[in-house]
Coordinates of C-alpha atoms in Angstrom, one line a residue:
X1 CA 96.5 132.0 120.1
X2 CA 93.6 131.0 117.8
X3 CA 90.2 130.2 119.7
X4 CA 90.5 126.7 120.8
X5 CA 88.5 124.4 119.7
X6 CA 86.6 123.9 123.5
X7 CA 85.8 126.3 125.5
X8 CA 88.0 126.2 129.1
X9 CA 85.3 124.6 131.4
X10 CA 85.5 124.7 135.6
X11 CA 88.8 123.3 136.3
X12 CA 87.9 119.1 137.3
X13 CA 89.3 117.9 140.4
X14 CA 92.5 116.5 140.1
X15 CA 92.3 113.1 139.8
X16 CA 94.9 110.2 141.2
X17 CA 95.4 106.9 139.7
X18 CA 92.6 105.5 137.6
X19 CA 90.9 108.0 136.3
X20 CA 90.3 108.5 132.6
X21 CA 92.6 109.9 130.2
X22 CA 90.3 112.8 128.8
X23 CA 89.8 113.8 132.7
X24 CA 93.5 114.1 133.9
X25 CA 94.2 116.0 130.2
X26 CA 91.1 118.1 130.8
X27 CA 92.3 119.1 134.6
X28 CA 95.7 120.3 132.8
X29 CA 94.5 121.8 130.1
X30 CA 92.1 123.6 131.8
X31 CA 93.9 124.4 135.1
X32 CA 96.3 126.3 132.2
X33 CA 93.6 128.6 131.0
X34 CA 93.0 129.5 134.5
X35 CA 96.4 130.4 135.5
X36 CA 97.7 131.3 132.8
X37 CA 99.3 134.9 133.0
X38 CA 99.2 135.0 136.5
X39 CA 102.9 134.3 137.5
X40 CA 105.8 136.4 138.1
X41 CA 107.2 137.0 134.4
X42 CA 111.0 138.4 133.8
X43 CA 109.7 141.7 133.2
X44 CA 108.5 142.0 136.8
X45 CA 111.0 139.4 138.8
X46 CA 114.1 140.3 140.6
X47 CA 117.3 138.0 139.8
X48 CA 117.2 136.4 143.0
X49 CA 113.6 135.4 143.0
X50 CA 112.6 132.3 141.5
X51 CA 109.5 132.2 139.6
X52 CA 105.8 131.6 140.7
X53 CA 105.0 128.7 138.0
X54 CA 101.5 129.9 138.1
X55 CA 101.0 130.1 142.0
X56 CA 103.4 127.6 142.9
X57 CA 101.8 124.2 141.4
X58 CA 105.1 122.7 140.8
X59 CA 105.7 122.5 144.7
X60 CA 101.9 121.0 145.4
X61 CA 102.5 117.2 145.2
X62 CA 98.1 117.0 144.0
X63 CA 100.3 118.4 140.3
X64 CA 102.9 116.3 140.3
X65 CA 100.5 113.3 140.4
X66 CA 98.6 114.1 137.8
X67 CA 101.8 115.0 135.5
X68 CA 102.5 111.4 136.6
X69 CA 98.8 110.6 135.6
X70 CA 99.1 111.6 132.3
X71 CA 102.3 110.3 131.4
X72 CA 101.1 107.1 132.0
X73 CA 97.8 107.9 129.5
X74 CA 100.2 109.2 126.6
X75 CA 100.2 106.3 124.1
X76 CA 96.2 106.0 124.4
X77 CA 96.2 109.9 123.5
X78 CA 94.9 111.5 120.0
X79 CA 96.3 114.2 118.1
X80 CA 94.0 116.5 119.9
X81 CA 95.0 114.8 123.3
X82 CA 98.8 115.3 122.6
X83 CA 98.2 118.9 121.8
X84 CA 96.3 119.5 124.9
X85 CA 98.7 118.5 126.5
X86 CA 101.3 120.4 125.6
X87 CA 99.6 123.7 125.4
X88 CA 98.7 122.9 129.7
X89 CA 102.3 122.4 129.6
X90 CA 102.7 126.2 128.1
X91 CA 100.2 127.4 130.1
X92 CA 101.3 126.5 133.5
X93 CA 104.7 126.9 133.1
X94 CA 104.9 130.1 131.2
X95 CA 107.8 131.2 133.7
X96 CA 110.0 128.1 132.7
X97 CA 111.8 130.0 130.4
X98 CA 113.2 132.5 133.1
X99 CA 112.7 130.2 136.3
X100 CA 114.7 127.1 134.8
X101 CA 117.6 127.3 136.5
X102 CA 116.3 127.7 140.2
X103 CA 113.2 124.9 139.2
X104 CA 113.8 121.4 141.2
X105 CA 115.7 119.0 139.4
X106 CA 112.5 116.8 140.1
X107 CA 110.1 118.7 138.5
X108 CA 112.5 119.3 135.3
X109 CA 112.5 115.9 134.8
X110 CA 108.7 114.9 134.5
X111 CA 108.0 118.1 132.8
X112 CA 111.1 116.9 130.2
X113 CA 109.5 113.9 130.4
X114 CA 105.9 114.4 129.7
X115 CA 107.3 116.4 126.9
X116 CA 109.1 113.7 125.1
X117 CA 106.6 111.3 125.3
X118 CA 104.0 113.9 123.4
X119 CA 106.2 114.4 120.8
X120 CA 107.2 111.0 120.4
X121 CA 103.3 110.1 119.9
X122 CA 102.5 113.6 118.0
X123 CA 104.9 112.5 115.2
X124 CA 104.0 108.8 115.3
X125 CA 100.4 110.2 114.2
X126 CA 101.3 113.4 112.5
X127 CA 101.1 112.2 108.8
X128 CA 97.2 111.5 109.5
X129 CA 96.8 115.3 111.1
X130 CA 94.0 117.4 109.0
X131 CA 93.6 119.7 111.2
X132 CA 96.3 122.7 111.0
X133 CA 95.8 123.3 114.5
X134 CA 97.1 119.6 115.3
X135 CA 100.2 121.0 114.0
X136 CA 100.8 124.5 114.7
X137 CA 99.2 124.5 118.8
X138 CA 101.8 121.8 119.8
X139 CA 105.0 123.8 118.6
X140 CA 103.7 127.4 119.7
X141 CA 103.1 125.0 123.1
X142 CA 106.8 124.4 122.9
X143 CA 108.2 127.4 122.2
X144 CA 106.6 128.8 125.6
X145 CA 108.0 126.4 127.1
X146 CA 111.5 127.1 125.8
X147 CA 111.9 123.7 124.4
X148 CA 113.5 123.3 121.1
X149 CA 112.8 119.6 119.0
X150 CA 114.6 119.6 116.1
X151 CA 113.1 116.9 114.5
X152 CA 109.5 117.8 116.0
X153 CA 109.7 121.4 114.4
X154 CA 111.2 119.7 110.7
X155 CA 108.5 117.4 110.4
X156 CA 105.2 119.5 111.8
X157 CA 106.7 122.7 109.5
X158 CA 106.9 120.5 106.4
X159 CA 103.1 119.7 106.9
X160 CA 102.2 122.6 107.4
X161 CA 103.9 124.1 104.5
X162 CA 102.5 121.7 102.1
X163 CA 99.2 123.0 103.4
X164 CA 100.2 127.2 102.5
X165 CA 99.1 126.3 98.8
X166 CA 96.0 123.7 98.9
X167 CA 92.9 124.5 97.8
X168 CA 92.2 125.7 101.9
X169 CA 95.0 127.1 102.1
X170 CA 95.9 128.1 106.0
X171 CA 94.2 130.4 108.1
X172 CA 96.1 133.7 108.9
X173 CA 96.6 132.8 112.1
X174 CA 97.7 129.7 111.7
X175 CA 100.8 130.9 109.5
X176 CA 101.3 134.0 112.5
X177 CA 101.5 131.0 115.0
X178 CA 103.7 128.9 113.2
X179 CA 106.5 131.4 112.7
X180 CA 106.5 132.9 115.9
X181 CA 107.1 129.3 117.4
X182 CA 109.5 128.6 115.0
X183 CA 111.5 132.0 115.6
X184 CA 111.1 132.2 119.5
X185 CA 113.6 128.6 119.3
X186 CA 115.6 130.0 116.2
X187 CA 114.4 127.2 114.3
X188 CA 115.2 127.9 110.4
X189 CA 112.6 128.2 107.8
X190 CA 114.5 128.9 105.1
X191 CA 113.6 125.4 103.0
X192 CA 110.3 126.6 103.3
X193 CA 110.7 130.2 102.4
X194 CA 109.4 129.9 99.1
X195 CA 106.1 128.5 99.9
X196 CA 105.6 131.2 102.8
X197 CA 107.0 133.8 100.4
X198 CA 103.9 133.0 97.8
X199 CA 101.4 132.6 100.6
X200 CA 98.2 134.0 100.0
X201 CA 95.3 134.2 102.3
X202 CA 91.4 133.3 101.7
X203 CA 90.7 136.6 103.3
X204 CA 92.0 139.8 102.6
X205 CA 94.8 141.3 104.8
X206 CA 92.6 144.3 105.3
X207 CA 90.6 141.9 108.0
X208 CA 93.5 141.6 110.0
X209 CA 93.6 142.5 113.6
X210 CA 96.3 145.5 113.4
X211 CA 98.5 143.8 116.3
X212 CA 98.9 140.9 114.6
X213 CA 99.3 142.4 111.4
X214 CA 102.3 144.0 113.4
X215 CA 103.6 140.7 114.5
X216 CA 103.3 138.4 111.6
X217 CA 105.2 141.6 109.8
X218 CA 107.7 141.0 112.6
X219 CA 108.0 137.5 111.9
X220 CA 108.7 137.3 108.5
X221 CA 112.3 139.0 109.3
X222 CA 113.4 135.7 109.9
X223 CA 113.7 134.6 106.2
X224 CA 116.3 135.5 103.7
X225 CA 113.6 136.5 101.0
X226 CA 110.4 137.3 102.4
X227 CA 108.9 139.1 99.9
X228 CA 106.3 139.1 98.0
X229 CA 104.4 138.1 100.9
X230 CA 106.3 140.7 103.5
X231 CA 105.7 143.9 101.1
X232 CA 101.5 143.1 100.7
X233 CA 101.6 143.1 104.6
X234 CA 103.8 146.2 104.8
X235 CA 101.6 147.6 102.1
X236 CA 98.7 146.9 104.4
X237 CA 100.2 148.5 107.2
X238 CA 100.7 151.5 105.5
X239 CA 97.5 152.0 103.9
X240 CA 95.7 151.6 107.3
X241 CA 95.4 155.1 109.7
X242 CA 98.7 155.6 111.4
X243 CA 96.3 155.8 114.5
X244 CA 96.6 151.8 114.9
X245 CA 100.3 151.7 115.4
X246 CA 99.5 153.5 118.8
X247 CA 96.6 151.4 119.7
X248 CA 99.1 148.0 118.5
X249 CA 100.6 146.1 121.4
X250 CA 104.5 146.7 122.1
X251 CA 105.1 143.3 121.0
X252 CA 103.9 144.0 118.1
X253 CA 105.6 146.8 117.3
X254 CA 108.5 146.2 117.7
X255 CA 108.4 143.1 115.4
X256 CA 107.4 146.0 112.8
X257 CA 110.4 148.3 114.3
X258 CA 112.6 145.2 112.9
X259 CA 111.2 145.2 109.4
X260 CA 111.9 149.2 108.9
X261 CA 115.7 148.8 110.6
X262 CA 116.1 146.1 108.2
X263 CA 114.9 147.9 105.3
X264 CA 116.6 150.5 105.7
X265 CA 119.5 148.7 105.8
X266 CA 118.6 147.2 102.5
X267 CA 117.9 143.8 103.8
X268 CA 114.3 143.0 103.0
X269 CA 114.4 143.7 99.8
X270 CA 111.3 146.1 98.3
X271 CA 109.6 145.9 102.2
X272 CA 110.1 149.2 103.4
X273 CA 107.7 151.8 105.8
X274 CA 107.9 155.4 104.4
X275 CA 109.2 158.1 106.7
X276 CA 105.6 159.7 107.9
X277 CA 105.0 156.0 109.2
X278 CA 108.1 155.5 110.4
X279 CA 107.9 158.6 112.7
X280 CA 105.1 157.8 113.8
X281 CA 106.5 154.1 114.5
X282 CA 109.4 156.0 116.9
X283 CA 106.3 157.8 118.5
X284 CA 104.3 154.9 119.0
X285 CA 107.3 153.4 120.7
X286 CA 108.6 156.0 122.2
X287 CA 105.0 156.4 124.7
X288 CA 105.2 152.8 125.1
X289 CA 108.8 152.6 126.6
X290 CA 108.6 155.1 129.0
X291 CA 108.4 152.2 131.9
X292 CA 111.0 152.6 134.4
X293 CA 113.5 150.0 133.9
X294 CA 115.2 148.1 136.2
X295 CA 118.1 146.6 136.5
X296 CA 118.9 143.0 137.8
X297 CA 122.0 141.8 140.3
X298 CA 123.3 140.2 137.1
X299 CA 123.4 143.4 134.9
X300 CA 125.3 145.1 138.3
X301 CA 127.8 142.7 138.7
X302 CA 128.7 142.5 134.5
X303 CA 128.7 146.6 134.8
X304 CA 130.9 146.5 137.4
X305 CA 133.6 143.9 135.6
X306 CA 133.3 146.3 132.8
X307 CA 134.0 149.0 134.9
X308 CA 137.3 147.6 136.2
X309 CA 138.3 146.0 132.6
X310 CA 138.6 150.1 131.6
X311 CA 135.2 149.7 129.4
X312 CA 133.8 152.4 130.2
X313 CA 130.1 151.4 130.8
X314 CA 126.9 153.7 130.4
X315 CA 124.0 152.0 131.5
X316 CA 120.5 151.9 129.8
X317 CA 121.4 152.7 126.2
X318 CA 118.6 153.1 123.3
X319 CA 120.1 153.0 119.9
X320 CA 116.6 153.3 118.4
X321 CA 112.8 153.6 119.3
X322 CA 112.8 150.3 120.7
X323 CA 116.2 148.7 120.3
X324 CA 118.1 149.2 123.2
X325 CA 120.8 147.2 125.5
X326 CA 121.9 147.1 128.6
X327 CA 125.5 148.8 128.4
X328 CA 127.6 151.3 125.8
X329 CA 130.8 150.4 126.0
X330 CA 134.3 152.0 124.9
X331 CA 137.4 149.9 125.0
X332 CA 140.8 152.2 124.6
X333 CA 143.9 151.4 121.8
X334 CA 147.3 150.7 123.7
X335 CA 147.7 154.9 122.6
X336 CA 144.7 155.9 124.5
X337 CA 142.8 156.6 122.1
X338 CA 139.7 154.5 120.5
X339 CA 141.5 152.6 117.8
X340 CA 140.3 150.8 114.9
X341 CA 139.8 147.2 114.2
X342 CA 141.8 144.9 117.1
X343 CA 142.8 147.8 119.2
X344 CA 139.9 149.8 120.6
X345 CA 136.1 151.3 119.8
X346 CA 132.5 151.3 120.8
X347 CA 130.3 148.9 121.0
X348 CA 127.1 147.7 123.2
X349 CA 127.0 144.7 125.4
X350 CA 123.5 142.6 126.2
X351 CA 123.5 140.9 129.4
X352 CA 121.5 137.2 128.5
X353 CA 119.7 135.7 131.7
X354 CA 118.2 132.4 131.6
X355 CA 115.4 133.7 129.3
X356 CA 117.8 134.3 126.6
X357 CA 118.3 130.5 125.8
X358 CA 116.1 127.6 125.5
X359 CA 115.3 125.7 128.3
X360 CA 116.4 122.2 126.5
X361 CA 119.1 122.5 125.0
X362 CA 120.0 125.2 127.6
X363 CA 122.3 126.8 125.7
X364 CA 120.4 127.2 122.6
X365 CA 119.9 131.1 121.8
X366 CA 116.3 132.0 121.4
X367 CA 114.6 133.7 118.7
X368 CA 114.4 137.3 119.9
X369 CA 118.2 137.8 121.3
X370 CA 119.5 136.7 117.8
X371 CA 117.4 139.0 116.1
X372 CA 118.5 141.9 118.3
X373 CA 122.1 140.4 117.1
X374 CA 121.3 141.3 113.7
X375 CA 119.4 144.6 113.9
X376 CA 122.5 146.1 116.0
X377 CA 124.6 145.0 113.4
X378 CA 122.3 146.5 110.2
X379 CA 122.9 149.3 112.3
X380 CA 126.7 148.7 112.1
X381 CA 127.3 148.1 115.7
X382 CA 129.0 145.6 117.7
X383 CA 126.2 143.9 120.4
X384 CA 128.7 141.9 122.6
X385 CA 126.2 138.8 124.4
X386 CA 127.3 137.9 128.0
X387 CA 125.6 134.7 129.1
X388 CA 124.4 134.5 132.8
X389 CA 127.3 131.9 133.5
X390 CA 130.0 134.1 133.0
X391 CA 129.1 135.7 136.1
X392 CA 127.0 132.6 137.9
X393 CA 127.1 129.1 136.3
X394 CA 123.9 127.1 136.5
X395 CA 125.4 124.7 139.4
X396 CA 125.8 127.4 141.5
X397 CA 121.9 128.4 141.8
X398 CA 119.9 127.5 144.7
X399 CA 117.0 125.4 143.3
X400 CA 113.6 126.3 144.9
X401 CA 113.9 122.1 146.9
X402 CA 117.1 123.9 148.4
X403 CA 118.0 125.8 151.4
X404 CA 117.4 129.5 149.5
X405 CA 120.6 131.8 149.4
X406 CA 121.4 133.9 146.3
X407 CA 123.4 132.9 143.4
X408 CA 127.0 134.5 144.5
X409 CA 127.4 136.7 141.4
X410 CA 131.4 136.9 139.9
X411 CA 132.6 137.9 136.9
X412 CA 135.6 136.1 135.9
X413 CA 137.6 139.6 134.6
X414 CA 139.9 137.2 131.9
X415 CA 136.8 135.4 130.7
X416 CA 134.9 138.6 130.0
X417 CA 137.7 140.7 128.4
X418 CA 138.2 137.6 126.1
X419 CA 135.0 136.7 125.2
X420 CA 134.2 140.7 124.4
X421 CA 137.8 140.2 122.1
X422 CA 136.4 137.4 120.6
X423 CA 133.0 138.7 119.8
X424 CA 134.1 141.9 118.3
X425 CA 136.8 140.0 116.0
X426 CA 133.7 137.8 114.6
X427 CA 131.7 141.1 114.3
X428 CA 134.5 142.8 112.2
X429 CA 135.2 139.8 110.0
X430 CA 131.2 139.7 109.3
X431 CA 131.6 143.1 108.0
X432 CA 134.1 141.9 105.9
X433 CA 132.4 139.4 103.8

């Protein structure tokens, strides 16, 4: 995230009721910047464990009073006020995304509350915002926080578009920010495509940090027609030593995987990395992959369904320098063998947890699990999705203000086998068209 525009001071005491609004926005806001990254992300969490939301401050009632606090303070707040907070939101809750499910109904609520009443004041006030980051930190806040506005992204996206070609136009950042909020809740850009498409910076590209060079490369995959704008950053990239793609972040990379997988499908149009970067793209990835992985309950208890339905799992599959999934699968024609179209055939399946889908709406697919829909397919494979509740609805999670037994984990074999059916028929008639 850009520099802010304060400096996180020592966190204030939290305050209860009457204190001033700047202080109990101040506490949140800067009790984020303290914690932030130090809870128990997916990457690191088993499937029974519930997350740490930042070292447990939803169970400490001193946080719950000042959510309270602030609630009350919303309609005095200023754009800047709104935004702050929503990005201490984001930044004490960075778990949400993984931890919904097992979070106390309780603490849902005044976080879904506190949310909807910064919104409602953000676009109340919106059409006097000059500043882009009035704009652009509120829905990055959101996307962190898993929580998709429809009408909140529309309206802040317009602004900021109409800002891409003003005589100041926006900062780099500022356009990085924007699309990676609006991709991580698979909110569509495409009316705006155009204006992104022409966008050109006050500063040159060759000023760019190389990780986000990587990632805003990444995260103009999302539009139809990205180009011009997506070949001058590709261009960029290429010009630059290949020596930065190992120094780039992961994340990064593998936004930049997506644009050569897409180009070479022919997708992108003239974006395309030439093979002596691409290799050294697979290398790049390759060393930065090489983490054991781990698998969850979940992903055991969907292998072992598959198992039984004849599917033939293999664990652990990578199609690609970073594009992977969690099972190869085989399913067998009535003859035995692996059939065509409707009968039998390969294909991969993707076990979604919690993280997979918005927070609010829950079942809302986010950003990164549709793109890894589309690169498997440009690939020409069949990525079958099983959502989490196939195997363990919400309902039947133990929330953290409950007695604390693990979600019993079974797959329903019918609902798997037709849901794979189903999934692969949509796949073929996609191929189709």
């Amino acid at each position: 995230m850009r520099k802010e525009r304060e400096s996180a001071a020592k966190v204030p005491p939290i305050q209860e009721e009457g204190g001033e609004a700047a202080d109990h926005v101040g506490a949140l806001y800067n009790l984020g910047r303290l914690t932030r990254g130090r809870g128990i992300s997916e990457s690191k969490a088993d499937w029974e464990r519930h997350d740490a939301m930042q070292l447990g401050l939803q169970d400490e009632a001193a946080f719950a009073q000042l959510l309270e606090a602030i609630q009350r303070c919303i309609p005095g707040l200023d754009l800047k006020g709104l935004s702050r907070v929503l990005m201490g939101l984001g930044d004490t809750h960075e778990d949400l995304p993984f931890g919904h499910a097992k979070t106390p109904s309780a603490h849902l609520r005044r976080v879904f509350g506190l949310v909807d009443a910064a919104c409602d004041g953000l676009l109340a006030k919106w059409e006097e915002a000059t500043d882009d980051r009035d704009l652009g930190f509120p829905l990055f806040a959101l996307s962190r926080l898993g929580i998709y506005k429809q009408e909140v992204f529309d309206t802040a996206s317009g602004l900021l578009a109409a800002k891409l070609g003003s005589d100041q136009p926006l900062p780099k950042e500022a356009l990085r920010q924007w699309l990676l909020a609006c991709n991580s809740v698979s909110h569509s850009l495409v009316e705006h495509q155009g204006a992104i498409a022409a966008y050109r910076p006050a500063e040159a590209w060759a000023k760019e940090e190389p990780s986000r060079l990587h990632q805003l490369a990444g995260a103009l995959v999302s539009l139809p027609h990205p180009d011009p704008l997506l070949a001058e950053v590709v261009r960029e990239v290429v010009r630059r030593p290949v020596k930065e793609l190992h120094a780039s972040k992961a994340v990064a990379l593998y936004g930049l995987q997506a644009v050569r997988l897409l180009g070479e499908a022919g997708q992108l149009g003239a974006a395309r990395l030439p093979p002596a970067v691409a290799r050294e793209l697979d290398r790049a990835l390759e060393r930065k992959s090489r983490a054991m992985r781990r698998s969850s309950r979940l992903e055991a208890a969907v292998g072992q369904a598959l198992a039984e339905g004849g599917f033939q799992p293999r664990p652990g599959v990578v199609v690609r320098p970073g594009l992977s999934a969690d099972f190869a699968c085989t399913r067998r024609s009535a003859s035995g063998g692996r059939g065509g179209r409707g009968e039998g055939g390969d294909f991969f399946v993707e076990v979604d947890g919690p993280s997979h889908f918005c927070v609010q709406p829950f079942w809302r697919l986010r950003g990164r699990t549709v793109l890894k829909q589309r690169l498997f397919a440009a690939q020409g494979q069949a990525l079958i999705s099983v959502p989490y509740w196939v195997a363990a609805p919400p309902g039947a999670y133990a929330r953290r203000d409950e007695c604390a037994t693990k979600p019993r984990l079974e797959v329903n074999q019918q609902e798997l086998e037709g849901l794979i059916a189903e999934q692969l028929e949509q796949f073929h008639r996609s191929r189709e068209v």
